[in-house]
Coordinates of C-alpha atoms in Angstrom, one line a residue:
M1 CA -3.7 -154.4 -31.6
N2 CA -1.6 -153.2 -34.5
T3 CA -2.7 -154.6 -37.9
E4 CA -0.1 -155.1 -40.5
I5 CA -1.2 -154.6 -44.1
I6 CA 0.6 -156.6 -46.8
R7 CA 0.2 -155.2 -50.4
A8 CA -0.2 -158.1 -52.7
E9 CA -2.1 -156.9 -55.7
M10 CA 0.9 -157.6 -57.9
P11 CA 2.9 -160.0 -55.6
D12 CA 6.7 -160.4 -56.0
A13 CA 9.1 -162.6 -54.1
E14 CA 9.2 -160.3 -51.1
T15 CA 5.4 -160.2 -51.0
Y16 CA 5.2 -164.0 -51.0
H17 CA 7.8 -164.0 -48.1
R18 CA 5.5 -161.7 -46.2
I19 CA 2.5 -163.9 -46.9
E20 CA 4.5 -166.9 -45.6
E21 CA 5.1 -164.9 -42.4
A22 CA 1.4 -164.3 -42.1
G23 CA 0.7 -168.0 -42.7
A24 CA 3.1 -168.9 -39.8
A25 CA 1.4 -166.4 -37.6
L26 CA -2.0 -167.8 -38.5
R27 CA -0.9 -171.3 -37.6
A28 CA 0.2 -170.0 -34.2
G29 CA -3.3 -168.4 -33.6
A30 CA -3.3 -165.0 -35.4
L31 CA -6.2 -163.8 -37.5
V32 CA -5.3 -163.0 -41.2
V33 CA -7.6 -161.4 -43.7
F34 CA -7.0 -162.6 -47.3
P35 CA -8.4 -162.1 -50.8
T36 CA -10.3 -164.8 -52.7
E37 CA -12.0 -164.8 -56.0
T38 CA -15.4 -164.3 -54.2
V39 CA -15.0 -161.9 -51.2
Y40 CA -12.3 -161.3 -48.6
G41 CA -12.0 -163.9 -45.9
L42 CA -11.2 -163.6 -42.2
G43 CA -8.9 -166.5 -41.6
G44 CA -7.8 -168.4 -38.5
N45 CA -6.3 -171.9 -37.8
G46 CA -9.2 -174.3 -38.6
L47 CA -7.9 -176.9 -36.1
D48 CA -7.6 -174.4 -33.2
K49 CA -10.9 -173.8 -31.3
T50 CA -9.4 -170.7 -29.7
A51 CA -8.7 -169.2 -33.1
S52 CA -12.2 -169.9 -34.4
A53 CA -13.6 -168.3 -31.2
R54 CA -11.5 -165.2 -32.0
I55 CA -13.0 -165.1 -35.5
Y56 CA -16.5 -164.9 -34.1
H57 CA -15.4 -162.2 -31.6
A58 CA -13.7 -160.1 -34.3
K59 CA -16.8 -160.2 -36.5
G60 CA -19.4 -160.0 -33.8
R61 CA -20.7 -163.1 -35.4
P62 CA -23.3 -165.4 -33.7
S63 CA -21.6 -168.7 -32.7
D64 CA -24.4 -170.8 -34.2
N65 CA -23.4 -169.7 -37.7
P66 CA -20.8 -172.2 -39.1
L67 CA -17.5 -171.3 -40.7
I68 CA -16.0 -172.6 -43.9
L69 CA -12.8 -174.6 -43.9
H70 CA -10.4 -173.5 -46.7
V71 CA -7.9 -175.9 -48.1
A72 CA -5.1 -175.4 -50.7
E73 CA -6.0 -178.5 -52.8
P74 CA -9.3 -180.4 -53.1
E75 CA -7.6 -183.6 -52.1
E76 CA -6.8 -182.2 -48.7
A77 CA -10.5 -182.3 -47.8
D78 CA -10.2 -186.0 -46.9
Q79 CA -8.1 -185.1 -43.9
F80 CA -10.9 -183.1 -42.3
A81 CA -14.1 -184.5 -43.8
V82 CA -15.6 -187.8 -45.1
V83 CA -15.5 -187.3 -48.9
T84 CA -17.8 -189.1 -51.3
P85 CA -17.8 -189.9 -55.0
V86 CA -20.2 -186.9 -55.5
F87 CA -17.7 -184.6 -53.8
R88 CA -14.9 -185.9 -56.1
R89 CA -17.0 -185.2 -59.2
L90 CA -17.8 -181.7 -58.0
A91 CA -14.1 -181.1 -57.1
R92 CA -13.0 -182.2 -60.6
A93 CA -15.6 -179.8 -62.2
F94 CA -15.4 -176.8 -60.0
M95 CA -12.3 -176.8 -57.7
P96 CA -10.2 -174.8 -57.1
G97 CA -13.1 -172.3 -57.5
P98 CA -16.1 -170.7 -55.9
L99 CA -17.8 -173.9 -54.6
T100 CA -18.2 -175.0 -51.0
V101 CA -19.4 -178.5 -50.1
V102 CA -20.9 -179.6 -46.8
L103 CA -19.5 -183.0 -45.6
Q104 CA -19.4 -185.1 -42.5
A105 CA -16.7 -183.7 -40.3
R106 CA -13.8 -185.7 -38.9
E107 CA -13.0 -185.5 -35.2
S108 CA -10.0 -183.2 -35.8
V109 CA -12.3 -180.3 -36.7
P110 CA -13.4 -178.3 -33.6
R111 CA -17.1 -177.9 -33.0
T112 CA -16.5 -174.1 -32.8
V113 CA -15.8 -174.2 -36.5
T114 CA -18.9 -176.3 -37.3
A115 CA -21.2 -174.4 -34.9
G116 CA -21.8 -177.6 -33.1
L117 CA -22.9 -179.5 -36.2
P118 CA -21.5 -182.9 -37.2
T119 CA -20.8 -181.5 -40.7
V120 CA -18.2 -179.1 -42.0
A121 CA -18.2 -176.8 -45.1
V122 CA -15.1 -177.3 -47.2
R123 CA -13.8 -175.0 -50.0
C124 CA -10.7 -174.7 -52.2
P125 CA -10.3 -171.1 -53.5
I126 CA -8.7 -170.4 -56.8
H127 CA -7.1 -167.1 -55.8
P128 CA -3.3 -167.5 -55.9
V129 CA -2.7 -165.4 -52.8
A130 CA -5.3 -167.4 -50.8
R131 CA -3.8 -170.7 -51.8
H132 CA -0.2 -169.5 -51.0
L133 CA -1.4 -168.4 -47.5
I134 CA -3.1 -171.7 -46.8
R135 CA 0.0 -173.7 -47.9
A136 CA 2.2 -171.4 -45.8
A137 CA -0.1 -171.9 -42.8
G138 CA 0.1 -175.7 -43.1
V139 CA -3.4 -176.0 -41.6
P140 CA -6.9 -175.6 -43.0
V141 CA -8.0 -172.0 -42.7
A142 CA -11.4 -171.4 -41.1
A143 CA -12.8 -168.2 -42.6
P144 CA -16.1 -166.4 -43.0
S145 CA -16.3 -163.1 -44.9
A146 CA -14.0 -160.4 -43.5
N147 CA -16.7 -157.9 -42.4
L148 CA -18.5 -157.0 -39.3
S149 CA -21.4 -159.5 -38.9
G150 CA -24.5 -158.5 -40.9
S151 CA -22.8 -155.7 -43.0
P152 CA -22.1 -155.9 -46.7
S153 CA -19.3 -158.4 -47.5
P154 CA -15.9 -156.9 -48.4
T155 CA -14.7 -157.0 -52.0
C156 CA -11.6 -154.9 -51.6
A157 CA -9.1 -154.2 -48.8
A158 CA -10.6 -150.8 -48.0
H159 CA -13.8 -152.5 -46.9
V160 CA -11.8 -154.8 -44.6
I161 CA -9.8 -152.0 -43.2
A162 CA -12.9 -150.0 -42.4
D163 CA -14.4 -153.0 -40.5
L164 CA -11.6 -154.9 -39.0
C165 CA -8.4 -152.8 -38.7
S166 CA -7.1 -153.3 -35.1
R167 CA -9.2 -156.5 -34.7
V168 CA -6.8 -158.7 -36.7
E169 CA -3.0 -159.2 -37.0
Y170 CA -2.7 -159.1 -40.8
I171 CA -4.7 -157.8 -43.8
I172 CA -3.5 -159.0 -47.2
D173 CA -4.5 -156.5 -49.9
G174 CA -5.0 -158.4 -53.1
G175 CA -7.1 -155.8 -54.9
D176 CA -10.7 -156.1 -56.0
C177 CA -12.3 -159.6 -55.8
E178 CA -13.2 -160.9 -59.3
I179 CA -16.7 -162.3 -58.5
G180 CA -18.0 -160.2 -55.6
L181 CA -20.4 -162.7 -54.1
E182 CA -19.6 -165.5 -51.7
S183 CA -19.2 -169.1 -52.8
T184 CA -22.0 -171.5 -53.7
I185 CA -22.7 -173.9 -50.9
V186 CA -24.2 -177.4 -51.5
K187 CA -24.9 -180.4 -49.3
E188 CA -25.1 -184.0 -50.6
E189 CA -28.3 -185.8 -49.5
P190 CA -28.5 -189.6 -48.6
D191 CA -30.1 -190.3 -52.0
G192 CA -27.1 -188.7 -53.9
A193 CA -29.0 -185.4 -54.8
L194 CA -27.6 -182.0 -54.0
T195 CA -29.3 -179.4 -51.9
L196 CA -28.2 -175.8 -52.8
L197 CA -27.9 -174.0 -49.5
R198 CA -26.4 -170.7 -50.8
P199 CA -26.3 -169.8 -54.4
G200 CA -23.2 -168.2 -56.0
A201 CA -21.2 -168.1 -59.2
V202 CA -21.5 -171.9 -59.6
T203 CA -25.1 -171.9 -60.6
P204 CA -27.8 -174.6 -60.3
E205 CA -27.6 -175.0 -64.1
M206 CA -23.9 -175.7 -63.9
L207 CA -24.3 -178.1 -61.0
R208 CA -26.9 -180.1 -62.9
E209 CA -24.3 -180.8 -65.6
V210 CA -22.4 -182.8 -62.9
V211 CA -25.1 -184.1 -60.6
D212 CA -28.5 -185.2 -62.0
E213 CA -30.7 -183.8 -59.2
V214 CA -30.1 -180.4 -57.6
R215 CA -32.7 -179.2 -55.1
I216 CA -32.9 -175.6 -54.0
S217 CA -33.3 -175.0 -50.3
D218 CA -36.4 -173.0 -49.4
A219 CA -34.1 -170.8 -47.3
V220 CA -32.5 -169.5 -50.5
R221 CA -35.5 -167.4 -51.3
H222 CA -37.3 -167.2 -48.0
P223 CA -36.5 -166.7 -44.3
L224 CA -35.7 -169.7 -42.2
K225 CA -38.6 -171.1 -40.2
P226 CA -38.5 -170.8 -36.4
G227 CA -36.2 -173.5 -35.0
Q228 CA -34.8 -174.5 -38.4
T229 CA -31.2 -175.5 -38.2
V230 CA -28.5 -173.3 -39.8
L231 CA -26.6 -175.6 -42.2
S232 CA -24.4 -173.1 -43.8
P233 CA -23.3 -169.4 -43.5
G234 CA -25.7 -166.8 -44.8
M235 CA -29.0 -168.6 -44.0
K236 CA -30.4 -167.4 -40.8
Y237 CA -29.7 -163.8 -40.1
R238 CA -30.2 -160.5 -41.8
H239 CA -27.0 -160.4 -43.9
Y240 CA -25.1 -158.2 -46.3
A241 CA -27.1 -155.2 -45.1
P242 CA -26.2 -151.5 -45.4
K243 CA -27.1 -149.2 -42.5
A244 CA -29.9 -147.5 -44.4
P245 CA -33.1 -149.5 -45.2
L246 CA -32.9 -151.3 -48.6
I247 CA -36.1 -151.7 -50.6
L248 CA -36.3 -153.9 -53.6
L249 CA -38.5 -153.3 -56.6
K250 CA -40.1 -156.0 -58.7
G251 CA -41.5 -154.8 -62.0
T252 CA -40.6 -153.6 -65.5
P253 CA -38.0 -150.9 -66.2
E254 CA -40.9 -148.4 -66.9
Q255 CA -42.5 -149.2 -63.6
R256 CA -39.2 -148.8 -61.8
L257 CA -38.6 -145.4 -63.4
G258 CA -42.0 -144.3 -62.3
F259 CA -41.5 -145.5 -58.8
Y260 CA -38.0 -143.8 -58.5
R261 CA -39.5 -140.5 -59.6
A262 CA -42.4 -140.7 -57.2
H263 CA -40.1 -141.5 -54.3
D264 CA -37.3 -139.1 -55.1
G265 CA -35.4 -137.4 -52.3
E266 CA -32.1 -135.7 -51.4
H267 CA -31.2 -138.5 -48.9
T268 CA -32.2 -141.3 -51.2
V269 CA -29.8 -143.5 -53.2
I270 CA -31.0 -145.4 -56.2
L271 CA -29.1 -148.5 -57.5
A272 CA -30.1 -148.7 -61.2
Y273 CA -29.2 -150.5 -64.3
E274 CA -27.1 -148.6 -66.8
E275 CA -30.0 -148.3 -69.2
E276 CA -31.9 -146.3 -66.7
I277 CA -29.2 -144.1 -65.2
Q278 CA -29.2 -141.3 -67.7
Q279 CA -32.9 -140.7 -67.4
L280 CA -32.8 -140.8 -63.7
R281 CA -29.8 -138.4 -63.4
Q282 CA -31.6 -135.8 -65.5
S283 CA -34.8 -135.9 -63.5
C284 CA -34.0 -137.0 -59.9
R285 CA -32.4 -135.3 -56.9
A286 CA -31.5 -138.7 -55.5
V287 CA -28.0 -140.1 -55.9
C288 CA -28.1 -142.6 -58.7
L289 CA -25.4 -145.3 -58.9
S290 CA -25.0 -147.7 -61.9
V291 CA -24.9 -151.4 -61.2
G292 CA -24.2 -152.3 -64.9
A293 CA -26.3 -153.5 -67.8
Q294 CA -29.4 -155.5 -66.9
A295 CA -28.5 -158.2 -69.4
Y296 CA -25.2 -158.8 -67.7
Q297 CA -25.9 -159.7 -64.1
E298 CA -22.3 -160.5 -63.4
E299 CA -21.7 -156.8 -63.3
L300 CA -24.2 -156.3 -60.6
A301 CA -22.7 -159.3 -58.7
H302 CA -19.3 -157.7 -58.9
V303 CA -20.4 -154.2 -57.6
L304 CA -23.4 -155.0 -55.3
F305 CA -21.6 -155.0 -51.9
A306 CA -19.4 -152.0 -52.9
M307 CA -22.5 -150.0 -53.9
L308 CA -24.3 -150.8 -50.6
R309 CA -21.3 -149.6 -48.7
R310 CA -21.1 -146.5 -51.0
A311 CA -24.7 -145.7 -50.2
D312 CA -23.9 -145.6 -46.5
E313 CA -20.9 -143.4 -47.1
L314 CA -23.2 -141.0 -48.9
G315 CA -25.5 -140.7 -45.9
A316 CA -28.4 -142.5 -47.5
Q317 CA -31.6 -142.7 -45.5
C318 CA -33.2 -145.0 -48.0
I319 CA -31.9 -147.2 -50.8
Y320 CA -33.9 -148.5 -53.7
A321 CA -32.7 -151.3 -56.1
P322 CA -34.2 -153.7 -58.7
L323 CA -34.9 -157.2 -57.6
P324 CA -33.1 -159.5 -60.1
E325 CA -34.6 -162.5 -61.8
D326 CA -33.8 -165.6 -59.8
A327 CA -32.1 -167.7 -62.5
G328 CA -28.4 -168.2 -63.2
I329 CA -26.2 -165.9 -61.1
G330 CA -29.3 -163.9 -60.7
L331 CA -30.4 -166.4 -58.0
A332 CA -27.3 -165.6 -56.0
L333 CA -28.1 -161.8 -56.3
Y334 CA -31.7 -162.4 -55.4
N335 CA -30.6 -164.3 -52.3
R336 CA -28.1 -161.7 -51.1
M337 CA -30.4 -158.7 -51.9
I338 CA -33.6 -160.0 -50.2
R339 CA -31.5 -160.7 -47.0
A340 CA -29.9 -157.3 -47.2
A341 CA -33.4 -155.8 -47.5
A342 CA -34.8 -157.9 -44.7
F343 CA -37.3 -159.2 -47.4
Q344 CA -38.7 -155.8 -48.1
V345 CA -39.9 -156.1 -51.7
V346 CA -42.4 -153.8 -53.5
Q347 CA -44.4 -155.4 -56.2
L348 CA -44.9 -152.7 -58.9

């Protein structure tokens, strides 16, 4: 099919008219890629089981991996899910924004969206283009990340075009995503506690300021056990992965530098903190890409997926990268990187 690209990095009246056109097409069954503050989403009509089936087909995504239902206002969640007082507190604190909450689904939500589960994940993005699209569609927008299943998530339109051009009707180019990692996903338990299913920019520390008890699912740091139910996107499969093997290093900066030098090669790509880059570039044949300062993990979050894609473009046969500390937004990085690496971690 022909894919129309709408340039919306600096939207004007004409651009918003085109977004409204895309919203009407989405409501009628088309697939529309749109920017959010986290990553780009591949959107379809969240009340149309045929549209959600098209999403799975376009991505090559397993159908037991649930989608997220995007709404323009947090209050709209009540139309599609059974909201609770805890949800309302979370909405006041973090919505619109990079938080997704798993709730009991209402009958209007197709089981193709929920992957057969009785629950549905609901999110209200803060990105103005995303919200304008959802309002124009007049329906909730079911959307996973807009990449081929398993590959690094897209944080700019070029990534989407490389993966999905000719598979969708519209791609809305809103420039680079601000955060660069998918939303935090939480689920309320019967006792009122939260379980963190997927970490993101809304960290456990931030959640504990609103809800007293926040538990972290074992699947955040470890593979799912055989037969364990997938409650949210990003839990079960090897995700976010480049074509080349990614190997993560756990150790001090000095230990990492020694390892990099001992495993140097022309077809190796090293993702390194800015503090290490100059030394590496002076002594290594490998391509060395900076992921920002170690003390500012938000920089690594912003560039991680782009750097994994860049390593593939450079023809990497092996990629090395530091394993972040699993606290704050570092927990989200840890989660994405161990899955991208298929849990290959070298303890230095």
